[in-house]
Amino acid sequence: MIGYKLTNSQAEELKGQWYAPDSYFNPVQDINGVYFIFEGEVDGCVNPEFMWVKDLPTEEYVPPPTPPLE
């Protein structure tokens, strides 16, 4: 899956901020602890304060392993 790569400080800046009415950024970490946001957040962004997300680099997102069920 392709995502938009964030630095740790960019991820902290975006957490919980709106990108469109009733829609909020939710940066997630990959298997290596790198933060990403995804196409819906970037393409749907209408918040002038965060339009810079449209210029983020893309990279392969590898999700962390799912914890085993107990």
PDB file of C-alpha atoms in Angstrom:
ATOM      1  CA  MET A   1       0.000   0.000   0.000  1.00  0.00           C
ATOM      2  CA  ILE A   2       1.293   3.456  -0.857  1.00  0.00           C
ATOM      3  CA  GLY A   3       1.077   6.172   1.785  1.00  0.00           C
ATOM      4  CA  TYR A   4       2.323   9.696   2.346  1.00  0.00           C
ATOM      5  CA  LYS A   5       5.379   9.729   4.596  1.00  0.00           C
ATOM      6  CA  LEU A   6       5.560  12.118   7.560  1.00  0.00           C
ATOM      7  CA  THR A   7       8.295  13.143   9.933  1.00  0.00           C
ATOM      8  CA  ASN A   8       7.549  12.663  13.634  1.00  0.00           C
ATOM      9  CA  SER A   9       6.988  16.413  14.051  1.00  0.00           C
ATOM     10  CA  GLN A  10       4.629  16.548  11.047  1.00  0.00           C
ATOM     11  CA  ALA A  11       2.666  13.613  12.480  1.00  0.00           C
ATOM     12  CA  GLU A  12       2.342  15.364  15.846  1.00  0.00           C
ATOM     13  CA  GLU A  13       1.191  18.551  14.100  1.00  0.00           C
ATOM     14  CA  LEU A  14      -1.529  16.699  12.166  1.00  0.00           C
ATOM     15  CA  LYS A  15      -2.908  14.394  14.890  1.00  0.00           C
ATOM     16  CA  GLY A  16      -6.528  15.275  15.548  1.00  0.00           C
ATOM     17  CA  GLN A  17      -6.575  18.255  13.165  1.00  0.00           C
ATOM     18  CA  TRP A  18      -9.359  18.490  10.613  1.00  0.00           C
ATOM     19  CA  TYR A  19      -8.621  18.154   6.902  1.00  0.00           C
ATOM     20  CA  ALA A  20     -12.275  18.501   5.846  1.00  0.00           C
ATOM     21  CA  PRO A  21     -15.484  19.155   7.795  1.00  0.00           C
ATOM     22  CA  ASP A  22     -15.990  16.268  10.249  1.00  0.00           C
ATOM     23  CA  SER A  23     -12.839  14.510   8.986  1.00  0.00           C
ATOM     24  CA  TYR A  24      -9.587  14.411  10.927  1.00  0.00           C
ATOM     25  CA  PHE A  25      -6.025  13.379  10.198  1.00  0.00           C
ATOM     26  CA  ASN A  26      -5.000  10.089  11.766  1.00  0.00           C
ATOM     27  CA  PRO A  27      -1.282   9.442  11.185  1.00  0.00           C
ATOM     28  CA  VAL A  28      -0.345   5.789  11.693  1.00  0.00           C
ATOM     29  CA  GLN A  29       3.023   4.112  12.099  1.00  0.00           C
ATOM     30  CA  ASP A  30       4.371   1.426   9.815  1.00  0.00           C
ATOM     31  CA  ILE A  31       6.421  -1.610  10.804  1.00  0.00           C
ATOM     32  CA  ASN A  32       9.505   0.631  11.182  1.00  0.00           C
ATOM     33  CA  GLY A  33       7.794   3.298  13.294  1.00  0.00           C
ATOM     34  CA  VAL A  34       7.524   5.772  10.399  1.00  0.00           C
ATOM     35  CA  TYR A  35       4.299   7.819  10.299  1.00  0.00           C
ATOM     36  CA  PHE A  36       1.993   7.890   7.280  1.00  0.00           C
ATOM     37  CA  ILE A  37      -1.303   9.380   6.171  1.00  0.00           C
ATOM     38  CA  PHE A  38      -3.226   8.119   3.166  1.00  0.00           C
ATOM     39  CA  GLU A  39      -4.872   9.160  -0.076  1.00  0.00           C
ATOM     40  CA  GLY A  40      -8.288  10.056   1.363  1.00  0.00           C
ATOM     41  CA  GLU A  41      -6.741  12.448   3.861  1.00  0.00           C
ATOM     42  CA  VAL A  42      -4.429  14.072   1.304  1.00  0.00           C
ATOM     43  CA  ASP A  43      -6.924  14.297  -1.567  1.00  0.00           C
ATOM     44  CA  GLY A  44      -9.734  15.404   0.747  1.00  0.00           C
ATOM     45  CA  CYS A  45      -7.728  18.114   2.500  1.00  0.00           C
ATOM     46  CA  VAL A  46      -9.416  21.513   2.253  1.00  0.00           C
ATOM     47  CA  ASN A  47      -7.926  23.016   5.427  1.00  0.00           C
ATOM     48  CA  PRO A  48      -5.662  25.864   4.214  1.00  0.00           C
ATOM     49  CA  GLU A  49      -3.354  25.360   7.195  1.00  0.00           C
ATOM     50  CA  PHE A  50      -2.423  21.847   6.044  1.00  0.00           C
ATOM     51  CA  MET A  51      -2.358  22.053   2.253  1.00  0.00           C
ATOM     52  CA  TRP A  52       1.347  21.155   2.470  1.00  0.00           C
ATOM     53  CA  VAL A  53       0.295  17.496   2.846  1.00  0.00           C
ATOM     54  CA  LYS A  54      -0.357  17.475  -0.907  1.00  0.00           C
ATOM     55  CA  ASP A  55       3.425  17.802  -1.410  1.00  0.00           C
ATOM     56  CA  LEU A  56       4.448  14.916   0.873  1.00  0.00           C
ATOM     57  CA  PRO A  57       6.570  12.127  -0.601  1.00  0.00           C
ATOM     58  CA  THR A  58       4.924   8.773  -1.236  1.00  0.00           C
ATOM     59  CA  GLU A  59       6.391   5.514  -0.023  1.00  0.00           C
ATOM     60  CA  GLU A  60       5.376   1.918   0.507  1.00  0.00           C
ATOM     61  CA  TYR A  61       3.509   1.504   3.824  1.00  0.00           C
ATOM     62  CA  VAL A  62       4.123  -1.834   5.522  1.00  0.00           C
ATOM     63  CA  PRO A  63       1.721  -2.281   8.451  1.00  0.00           C
ATOM     64  CA  PRO A  64       3.028  -3.636  11.731  1.00  0.00           C
ATOM     65  CA  PRO A  65       2.123  -7.258  12.428  1.00  0.00           C
ATOM     66  CA  THR A  66      -1.255  -7.875  13.990  1.00  0.00           C
ATOM     67  CA  PRO A  67      -0.939  -8.985  17.624  1.00  0.00           C
ATOM     68  CA  PRO A  68      -1.967 -12.615  18.122  1.00  0.00           C
ATOM     69  CA  LEU A  69      -5.445 -13.307  19.456  1.00  0.00           C
ATOM     70  CA  GLU A  70      -5.472 -14.682  22.954  1.00  0.00           C
TER      71      GLU A  70
END
